[in-house]
Short mmCIF file of C-alpha atoms in Angstrom, two decimals:
data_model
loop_
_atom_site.label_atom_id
_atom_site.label_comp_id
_atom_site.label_asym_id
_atom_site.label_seq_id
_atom_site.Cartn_x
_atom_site.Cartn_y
_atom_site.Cartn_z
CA UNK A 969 79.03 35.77 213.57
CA UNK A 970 76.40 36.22 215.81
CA UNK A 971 76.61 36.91 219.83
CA UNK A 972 77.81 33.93 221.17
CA UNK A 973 74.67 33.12 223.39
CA UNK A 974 73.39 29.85 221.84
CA UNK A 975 73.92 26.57 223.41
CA UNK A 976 77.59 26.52 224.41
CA UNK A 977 79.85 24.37 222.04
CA UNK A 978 83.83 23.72 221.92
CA UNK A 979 85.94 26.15 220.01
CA UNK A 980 88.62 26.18 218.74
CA UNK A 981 92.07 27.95 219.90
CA UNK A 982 92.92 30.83 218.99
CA UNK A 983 89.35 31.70 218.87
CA UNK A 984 87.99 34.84 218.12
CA UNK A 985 83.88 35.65 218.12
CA UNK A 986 82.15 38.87 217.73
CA UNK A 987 79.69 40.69 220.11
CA UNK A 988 76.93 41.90 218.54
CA UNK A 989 75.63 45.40 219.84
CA UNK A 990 79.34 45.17 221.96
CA UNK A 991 79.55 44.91 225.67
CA UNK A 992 77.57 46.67 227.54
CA UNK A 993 77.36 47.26 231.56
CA UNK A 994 76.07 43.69 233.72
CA UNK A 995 77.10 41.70 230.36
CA UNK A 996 78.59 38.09 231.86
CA UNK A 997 80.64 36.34 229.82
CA UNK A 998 81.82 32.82 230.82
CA UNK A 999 84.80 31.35 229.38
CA UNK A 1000 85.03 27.34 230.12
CA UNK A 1001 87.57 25.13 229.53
CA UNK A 1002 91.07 23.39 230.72
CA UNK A 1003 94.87 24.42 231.05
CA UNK A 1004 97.08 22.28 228.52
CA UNK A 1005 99.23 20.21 230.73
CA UNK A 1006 102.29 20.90 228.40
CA UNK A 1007 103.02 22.65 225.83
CA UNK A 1008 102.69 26.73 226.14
CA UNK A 1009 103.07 28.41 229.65
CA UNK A 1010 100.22 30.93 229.07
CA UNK A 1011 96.83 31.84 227.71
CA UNK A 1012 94.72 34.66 227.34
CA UNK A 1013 91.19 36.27 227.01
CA UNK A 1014 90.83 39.16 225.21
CA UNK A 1015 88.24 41.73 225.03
CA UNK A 1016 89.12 43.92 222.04
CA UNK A 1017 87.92 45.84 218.86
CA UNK A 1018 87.02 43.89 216.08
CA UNK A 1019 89.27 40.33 215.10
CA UNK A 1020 92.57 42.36 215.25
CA UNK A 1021 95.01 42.57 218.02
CA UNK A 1022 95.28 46.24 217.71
CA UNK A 1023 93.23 47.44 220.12
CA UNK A 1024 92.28 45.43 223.32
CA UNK A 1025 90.44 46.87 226.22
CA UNK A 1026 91.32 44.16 228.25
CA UNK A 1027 94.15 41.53 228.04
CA UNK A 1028 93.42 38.92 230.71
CA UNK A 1029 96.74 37.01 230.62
CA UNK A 1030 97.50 33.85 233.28
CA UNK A 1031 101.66 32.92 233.29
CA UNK A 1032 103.11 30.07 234.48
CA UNK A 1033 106.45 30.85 234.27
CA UNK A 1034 108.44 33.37 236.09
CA UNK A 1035 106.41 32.96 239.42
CA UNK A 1036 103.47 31.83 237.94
CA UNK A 1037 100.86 35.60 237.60
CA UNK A 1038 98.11 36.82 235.62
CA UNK A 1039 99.18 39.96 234.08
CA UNK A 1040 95.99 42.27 233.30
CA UNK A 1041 96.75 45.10 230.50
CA UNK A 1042 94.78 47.74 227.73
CA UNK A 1043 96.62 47.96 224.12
CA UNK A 1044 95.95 51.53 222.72
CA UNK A 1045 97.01 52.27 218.84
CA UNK A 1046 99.05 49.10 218.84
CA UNK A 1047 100.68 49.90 222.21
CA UNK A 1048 100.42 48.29 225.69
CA UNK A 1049 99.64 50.24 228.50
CA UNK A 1050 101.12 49.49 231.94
CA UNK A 1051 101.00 46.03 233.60
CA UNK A 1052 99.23 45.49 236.75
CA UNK A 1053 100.61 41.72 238.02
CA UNK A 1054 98.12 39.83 240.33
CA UNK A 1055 100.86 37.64 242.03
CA UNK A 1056 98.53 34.97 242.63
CA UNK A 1057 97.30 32.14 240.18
CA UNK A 1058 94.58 30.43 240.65
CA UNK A 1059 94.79 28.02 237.33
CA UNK A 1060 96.41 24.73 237.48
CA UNK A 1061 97.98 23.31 234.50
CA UNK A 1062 95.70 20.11 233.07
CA UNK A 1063 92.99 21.39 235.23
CA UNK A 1064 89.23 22.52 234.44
CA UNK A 1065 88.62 26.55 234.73
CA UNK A 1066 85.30 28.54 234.71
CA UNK A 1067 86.11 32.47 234.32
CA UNK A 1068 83.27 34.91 234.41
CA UNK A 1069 84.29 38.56 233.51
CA UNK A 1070 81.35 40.60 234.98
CA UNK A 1071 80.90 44.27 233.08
CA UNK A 1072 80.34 46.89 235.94
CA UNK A 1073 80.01 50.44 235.53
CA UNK A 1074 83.59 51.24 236.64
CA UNK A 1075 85.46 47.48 235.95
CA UNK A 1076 85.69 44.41 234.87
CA UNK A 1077 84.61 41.79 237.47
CA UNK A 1078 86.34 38.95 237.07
CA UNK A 1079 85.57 35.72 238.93
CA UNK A 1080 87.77 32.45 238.45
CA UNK A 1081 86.19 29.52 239.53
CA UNK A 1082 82.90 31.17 241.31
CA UNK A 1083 85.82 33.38 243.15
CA UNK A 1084 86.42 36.78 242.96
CA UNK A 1085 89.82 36.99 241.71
CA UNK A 1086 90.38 40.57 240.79
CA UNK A 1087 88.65 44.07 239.69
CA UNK A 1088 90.13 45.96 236.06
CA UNK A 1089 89.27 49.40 235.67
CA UNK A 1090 88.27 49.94 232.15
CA UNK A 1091 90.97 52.38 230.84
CA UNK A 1092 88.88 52.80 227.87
CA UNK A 1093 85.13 52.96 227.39
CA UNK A 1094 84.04 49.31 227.38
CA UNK A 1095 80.84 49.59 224.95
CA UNK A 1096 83.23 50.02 222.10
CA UNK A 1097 84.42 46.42 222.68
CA UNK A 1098 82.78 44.22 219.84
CA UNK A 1099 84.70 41.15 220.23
CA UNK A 1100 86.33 38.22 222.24
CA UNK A 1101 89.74 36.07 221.46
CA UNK A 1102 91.09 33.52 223.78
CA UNK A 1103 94.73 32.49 222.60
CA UNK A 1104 97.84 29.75 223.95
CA UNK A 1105 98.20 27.02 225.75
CA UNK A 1106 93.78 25.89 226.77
CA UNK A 1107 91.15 23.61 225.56
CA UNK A 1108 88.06 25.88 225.00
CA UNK A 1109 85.01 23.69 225.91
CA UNK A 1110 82.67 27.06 225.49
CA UNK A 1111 82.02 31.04 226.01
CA UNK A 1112 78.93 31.73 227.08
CA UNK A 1113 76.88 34.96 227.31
CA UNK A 1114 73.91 36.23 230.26
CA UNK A 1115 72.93 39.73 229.01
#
């Protein structure tokens, strides 16, 4: 697959698309879509290595049970790193959701609903990152890409 900047189109979940020439710094990436009203209590967007689960730079990962959170996380050889918990959600179940992760230098800039939401520091270099995955409980209506 190609980069994913074409005119935007619903995917299918799990989804996972490739980035050619990986991320690079000021790459926007805007993931649109809606929060199943039942069904699963979470979703997430991943920014990883290739289609496996192995290695993921950055696990964006809204909860709606327990307190209702977004963890944010890095998996490393097949092991998570620590947690950092925003205690905050800002997703609705059955709503509409625009997220835009923003690549800066230092973090990941991540915007939910034109709102700054939070800041990840990349815990490992983010220009190996090659693809995207969005998993659970959301209707994808697109990703789209602003290089």
């Amino acid at each position: 697959m190609g980069i994913i900047k074409s005119p935007p189109r619903a995917r299918p979940v799990p989804f996972t698309g490739m980035i050619e020439g990986g991320l690079q710094d000021g790459h926007k990436i805007t993931v649109m879509g809606r929060v199943l009203s039942t069904g699963e209590s979470r979703f997430s967007v991943n920014f990883q290595m290739d289609h496996t689960d192995h290695e993921i730079a950055f696990h964006f990962n809204p909860r709606f049970e327990e307190g209702r959170y977004v963890v944010c996380n890095t998996k490393q050889l097949g092991k998570w790193g620590p947690e950092e918990r925003k205690m905050q959600m800002p997703f609705q179940k059955g709503s509409l959701f625009e997220i835009c992760f923003e690549v800066e230098s230092s973090a990941f800039k991540v915007m939910v609903n034109k709102n700054i939401f939070l800041y990840y520091v990349h815990r490992v270099p983010f220009y190996q990152l090659n693809a995207i995955s969005v998993k659970g409980g959301v209707h994808l209506s697109y990703i789209s890409f602003q290089i």
